[in-house]
Tab-separated table of C-alpha atoms in Angstrom:
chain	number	residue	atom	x	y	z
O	1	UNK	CA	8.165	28.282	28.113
O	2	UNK	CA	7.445	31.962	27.095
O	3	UNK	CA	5.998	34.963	29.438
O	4	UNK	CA	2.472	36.136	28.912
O	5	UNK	CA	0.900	39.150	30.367
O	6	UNK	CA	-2.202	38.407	32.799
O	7	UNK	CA	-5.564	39.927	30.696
O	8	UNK	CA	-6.537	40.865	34.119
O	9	UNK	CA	-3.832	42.302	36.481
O	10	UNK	CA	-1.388	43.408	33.531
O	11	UNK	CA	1.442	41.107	35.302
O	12	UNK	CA	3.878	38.675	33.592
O	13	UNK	CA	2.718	35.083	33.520
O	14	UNK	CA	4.031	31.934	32.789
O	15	UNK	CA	2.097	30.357	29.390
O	16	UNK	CA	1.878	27.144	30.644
O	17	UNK	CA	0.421	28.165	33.908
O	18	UNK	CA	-3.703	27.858	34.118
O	19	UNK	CA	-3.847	30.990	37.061
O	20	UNK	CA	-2.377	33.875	37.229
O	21	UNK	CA	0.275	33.702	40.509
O	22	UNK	CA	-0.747	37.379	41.718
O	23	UNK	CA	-4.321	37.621	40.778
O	24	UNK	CA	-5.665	33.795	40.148
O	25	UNK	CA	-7.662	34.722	37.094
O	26	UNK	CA	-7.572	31.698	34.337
O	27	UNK	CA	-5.024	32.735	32.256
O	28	UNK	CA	-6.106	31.935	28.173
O	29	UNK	CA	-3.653	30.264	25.907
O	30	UNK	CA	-3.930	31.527	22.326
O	31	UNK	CA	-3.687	28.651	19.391
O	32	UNK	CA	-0.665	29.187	17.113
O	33	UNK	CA	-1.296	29.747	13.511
O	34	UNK	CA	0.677	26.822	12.622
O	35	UNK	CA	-2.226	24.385	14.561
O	36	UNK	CA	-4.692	26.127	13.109
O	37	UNK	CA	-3.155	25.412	9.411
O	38	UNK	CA	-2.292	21.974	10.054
O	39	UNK	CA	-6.043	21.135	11.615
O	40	UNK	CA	-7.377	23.069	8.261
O	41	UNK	CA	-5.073	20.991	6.189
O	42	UNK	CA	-5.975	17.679	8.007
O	43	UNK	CA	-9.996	18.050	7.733
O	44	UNK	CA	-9.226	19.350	3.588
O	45	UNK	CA	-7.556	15.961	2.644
O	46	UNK	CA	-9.857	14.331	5.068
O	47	UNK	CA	-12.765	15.789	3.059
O	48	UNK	CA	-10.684	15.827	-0.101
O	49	UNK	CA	-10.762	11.760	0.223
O	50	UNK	CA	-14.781	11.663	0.966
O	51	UNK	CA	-15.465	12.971	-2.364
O	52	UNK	CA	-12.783	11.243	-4.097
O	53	UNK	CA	-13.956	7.905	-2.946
O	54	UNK	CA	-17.847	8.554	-3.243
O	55	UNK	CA	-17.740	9.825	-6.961
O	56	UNK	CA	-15.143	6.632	-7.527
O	57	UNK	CA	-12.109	8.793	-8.564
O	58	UNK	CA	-8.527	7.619	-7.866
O	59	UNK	CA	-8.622	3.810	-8.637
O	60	UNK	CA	-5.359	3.618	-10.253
O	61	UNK	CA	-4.745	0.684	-12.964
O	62	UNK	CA	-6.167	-1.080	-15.248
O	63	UNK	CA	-9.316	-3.459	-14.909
O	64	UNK	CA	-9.171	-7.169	-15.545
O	65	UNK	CA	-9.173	-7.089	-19.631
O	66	UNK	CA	-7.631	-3.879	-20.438
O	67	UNK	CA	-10.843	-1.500	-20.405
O	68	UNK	CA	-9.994	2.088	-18.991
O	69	UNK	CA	-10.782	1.596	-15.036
O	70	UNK	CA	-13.029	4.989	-14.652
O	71	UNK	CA	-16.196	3.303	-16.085
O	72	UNK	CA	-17.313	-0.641	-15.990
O	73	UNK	CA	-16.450	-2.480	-19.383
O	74	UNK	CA	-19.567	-2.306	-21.194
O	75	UNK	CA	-18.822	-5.952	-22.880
O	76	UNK	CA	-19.043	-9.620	-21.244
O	77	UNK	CA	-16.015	-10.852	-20.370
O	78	UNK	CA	-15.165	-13.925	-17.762
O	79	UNK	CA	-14.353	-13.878	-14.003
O	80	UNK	CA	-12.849	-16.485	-12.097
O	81	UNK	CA	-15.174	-16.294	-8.941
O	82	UNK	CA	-13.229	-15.591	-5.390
O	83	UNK	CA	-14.493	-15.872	-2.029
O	84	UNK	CA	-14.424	-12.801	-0.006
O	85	UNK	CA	-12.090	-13.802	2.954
O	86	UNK	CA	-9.942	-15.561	1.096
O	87	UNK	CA	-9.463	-11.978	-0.855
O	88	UNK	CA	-9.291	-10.130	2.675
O	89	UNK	CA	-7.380	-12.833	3.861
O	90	UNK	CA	-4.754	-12.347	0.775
O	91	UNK	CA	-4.562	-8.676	1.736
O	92	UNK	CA	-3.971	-8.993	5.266
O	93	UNK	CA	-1.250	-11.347	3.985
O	94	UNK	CA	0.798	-8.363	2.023
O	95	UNK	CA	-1.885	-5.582	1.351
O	96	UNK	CA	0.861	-4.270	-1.570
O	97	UNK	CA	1.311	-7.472	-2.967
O	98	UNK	CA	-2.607	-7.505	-2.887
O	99	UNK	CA	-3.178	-4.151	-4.559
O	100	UNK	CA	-0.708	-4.526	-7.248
O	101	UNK	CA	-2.944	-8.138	-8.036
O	102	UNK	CA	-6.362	-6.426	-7.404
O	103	UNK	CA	-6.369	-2.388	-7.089
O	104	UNK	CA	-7.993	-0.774	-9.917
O	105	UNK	CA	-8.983	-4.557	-11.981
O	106	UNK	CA	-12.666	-5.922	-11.582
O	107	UNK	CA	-13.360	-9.146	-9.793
O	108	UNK	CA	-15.913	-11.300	-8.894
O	109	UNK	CA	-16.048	-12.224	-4.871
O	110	UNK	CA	-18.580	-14.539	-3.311
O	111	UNK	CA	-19.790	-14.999	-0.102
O	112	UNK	CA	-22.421	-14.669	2.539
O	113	UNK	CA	-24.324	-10.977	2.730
O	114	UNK	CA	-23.475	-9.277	6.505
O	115	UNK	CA	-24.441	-6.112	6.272
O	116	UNK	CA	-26.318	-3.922	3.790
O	117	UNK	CA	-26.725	-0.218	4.373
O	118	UNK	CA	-25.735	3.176	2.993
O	119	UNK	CA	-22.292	5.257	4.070
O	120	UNK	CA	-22.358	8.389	5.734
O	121	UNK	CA	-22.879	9.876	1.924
O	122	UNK	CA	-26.089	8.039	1.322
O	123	UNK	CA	-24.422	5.462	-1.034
O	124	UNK	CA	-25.554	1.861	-0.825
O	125	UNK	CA	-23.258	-0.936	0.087
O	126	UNK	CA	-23.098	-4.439	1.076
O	127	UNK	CA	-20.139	-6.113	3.116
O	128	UNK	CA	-19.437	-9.996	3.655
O	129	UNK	CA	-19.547	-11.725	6.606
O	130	UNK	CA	-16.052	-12.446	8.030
O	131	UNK	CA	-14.176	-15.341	9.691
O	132	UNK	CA	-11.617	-13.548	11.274
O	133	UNK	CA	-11.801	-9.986	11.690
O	134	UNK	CA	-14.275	-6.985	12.332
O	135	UNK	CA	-13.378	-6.030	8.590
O	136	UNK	CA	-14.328	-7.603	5.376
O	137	UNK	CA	-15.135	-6.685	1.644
O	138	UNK	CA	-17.646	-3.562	0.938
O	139	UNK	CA	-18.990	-3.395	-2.466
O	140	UNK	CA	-20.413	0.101	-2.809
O	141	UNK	CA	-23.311	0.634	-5.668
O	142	UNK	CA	-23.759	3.204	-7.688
O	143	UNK	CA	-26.146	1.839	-10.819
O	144	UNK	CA	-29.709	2.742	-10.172
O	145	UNK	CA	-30.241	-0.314	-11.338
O	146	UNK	CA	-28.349	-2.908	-9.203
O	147	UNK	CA	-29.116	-0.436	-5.741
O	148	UNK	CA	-32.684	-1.548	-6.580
O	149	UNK	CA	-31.572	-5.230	-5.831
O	150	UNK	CA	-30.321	-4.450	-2.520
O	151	UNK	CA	-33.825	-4.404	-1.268
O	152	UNK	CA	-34.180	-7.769	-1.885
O	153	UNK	CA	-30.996	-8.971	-0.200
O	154	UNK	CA	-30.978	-10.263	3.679
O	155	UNK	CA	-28.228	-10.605	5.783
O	156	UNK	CA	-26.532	-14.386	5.692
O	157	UNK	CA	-27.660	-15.055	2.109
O	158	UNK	CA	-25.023	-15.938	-0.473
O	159	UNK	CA	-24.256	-13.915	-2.934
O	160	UNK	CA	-21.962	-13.053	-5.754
O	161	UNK	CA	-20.979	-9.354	-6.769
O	162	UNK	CA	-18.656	-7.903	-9.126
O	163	UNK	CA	-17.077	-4.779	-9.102
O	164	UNK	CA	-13.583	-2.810	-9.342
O	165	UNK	CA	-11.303	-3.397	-6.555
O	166	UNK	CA	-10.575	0.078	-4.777
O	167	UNK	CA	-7.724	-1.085	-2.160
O	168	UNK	CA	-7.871	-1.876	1.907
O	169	UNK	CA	-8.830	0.946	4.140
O	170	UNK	CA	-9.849	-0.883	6.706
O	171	UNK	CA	-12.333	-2.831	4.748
O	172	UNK	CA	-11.056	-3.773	0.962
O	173	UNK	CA	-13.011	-1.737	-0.657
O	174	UNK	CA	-15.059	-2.589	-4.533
O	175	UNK	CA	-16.770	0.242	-6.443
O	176	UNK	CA	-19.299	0.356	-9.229
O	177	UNK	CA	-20.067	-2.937	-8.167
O	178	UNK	CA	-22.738	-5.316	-9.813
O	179	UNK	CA	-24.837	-8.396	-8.255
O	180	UNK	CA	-24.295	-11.678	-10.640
O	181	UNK	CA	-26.891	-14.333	-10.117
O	182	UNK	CA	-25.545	-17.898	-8.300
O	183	UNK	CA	-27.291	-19.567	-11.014
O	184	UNK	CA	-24.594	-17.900	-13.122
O	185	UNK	CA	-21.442	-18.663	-11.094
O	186	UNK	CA	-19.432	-21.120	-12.057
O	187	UNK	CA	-15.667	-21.957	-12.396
O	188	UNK	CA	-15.255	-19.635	-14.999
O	189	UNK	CA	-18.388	-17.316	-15.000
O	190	UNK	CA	-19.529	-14.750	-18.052
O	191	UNK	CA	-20.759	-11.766	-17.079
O	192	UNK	CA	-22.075	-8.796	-18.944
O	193	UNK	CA	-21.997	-5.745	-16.956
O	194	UNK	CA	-24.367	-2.783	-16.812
O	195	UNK	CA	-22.686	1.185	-17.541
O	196	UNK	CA	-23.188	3.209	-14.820
């Protein structure tokens, strides 16, 4: 507890106090400099990690067949389709375990539509309807192309989309993600992915 002096009577003043003892005028607390920096700092990386995660910078690894993981593989290659809770399921399981067999690799999730709508950047995105939790998988889209098919999606209709796992933050999270007709999936399903 330090002493203050009173802006009004001149007299010292306790800084935790909210009235002045001797003249009962509200007695103002200043904000230290360290708050101040650590609030700055806070809404920074805060704001630092909204642009990060809307231009799709910072998936880490390598996608499914070796292609660099900052831009879709331009070639057909083969997914082995996965339902969405079973892949929110696995990382609710062991959400490291999880990112070291997803994060930054491209994967093909099916499941029913639950929501489709755009994030507080403007960038479209469909999640799956969940058994268990409030959370699910997103699957944000960023080819003019394949955000064109969202218009055509309603909520409860099955779907299969694949994209390039980001990680869990609350919902796991796919980027750059693609729709692949059902008439397509199969066991082992080819799919030849548009650039972005």
């Amino acid at each position: 507890m330090a002493l203050i002096n009173c802006k009004e009577c001149g007299n010292q003043v306790s800084s935790k106090a909210e009235k002045c003892p001797h003249c009962g005028a509200t007695v103002t607390r200043k904000t230290s400099g360290c708050a101040i920096l650590f609030l700055a700092f806070i809404v920074l990386a805060l704001f630092g990690e909204v642009m990060k995660s809307s231009s799709g910078i910072g998936a880490s690894g390598s996608s499914a067949e070796g292609s660099n993981s900052s831009a879709p593989p331009k070639t057909a290659f083969d997914f082995d389709p996965e339902a969405a809770n079973d892949v929110y399921q696995y990382y609710q399981a062991n959400e490291v375990r999880a990112d070291n067999d997803y994060k930054g690799k491209w994967a093909l999730v099916t499941g029913h539509v639950d929501k489709i709508g755009k994030d507080i950047l403007n960038h479209p995105y469909v999640t799956f309807a969940s058994e268990h939790s409030i959370f699910s998988i997103q699957c944000m889209f960023s080819n003019s192309t394949e955000i064109q098919k969202l218009a055509d999606l309603s909520p409860g209709q099955e779907i299969s989309i694949a994209g390039e796992c980001e990680g869990k933050l609350g919902e796991v999270i796919f980027r750059k993600c693609q729709i692949v007709s059902l008439t397509q999936v199969t066991s082992k399903t080819h799919v030849v992915l548009n650039g972005d």
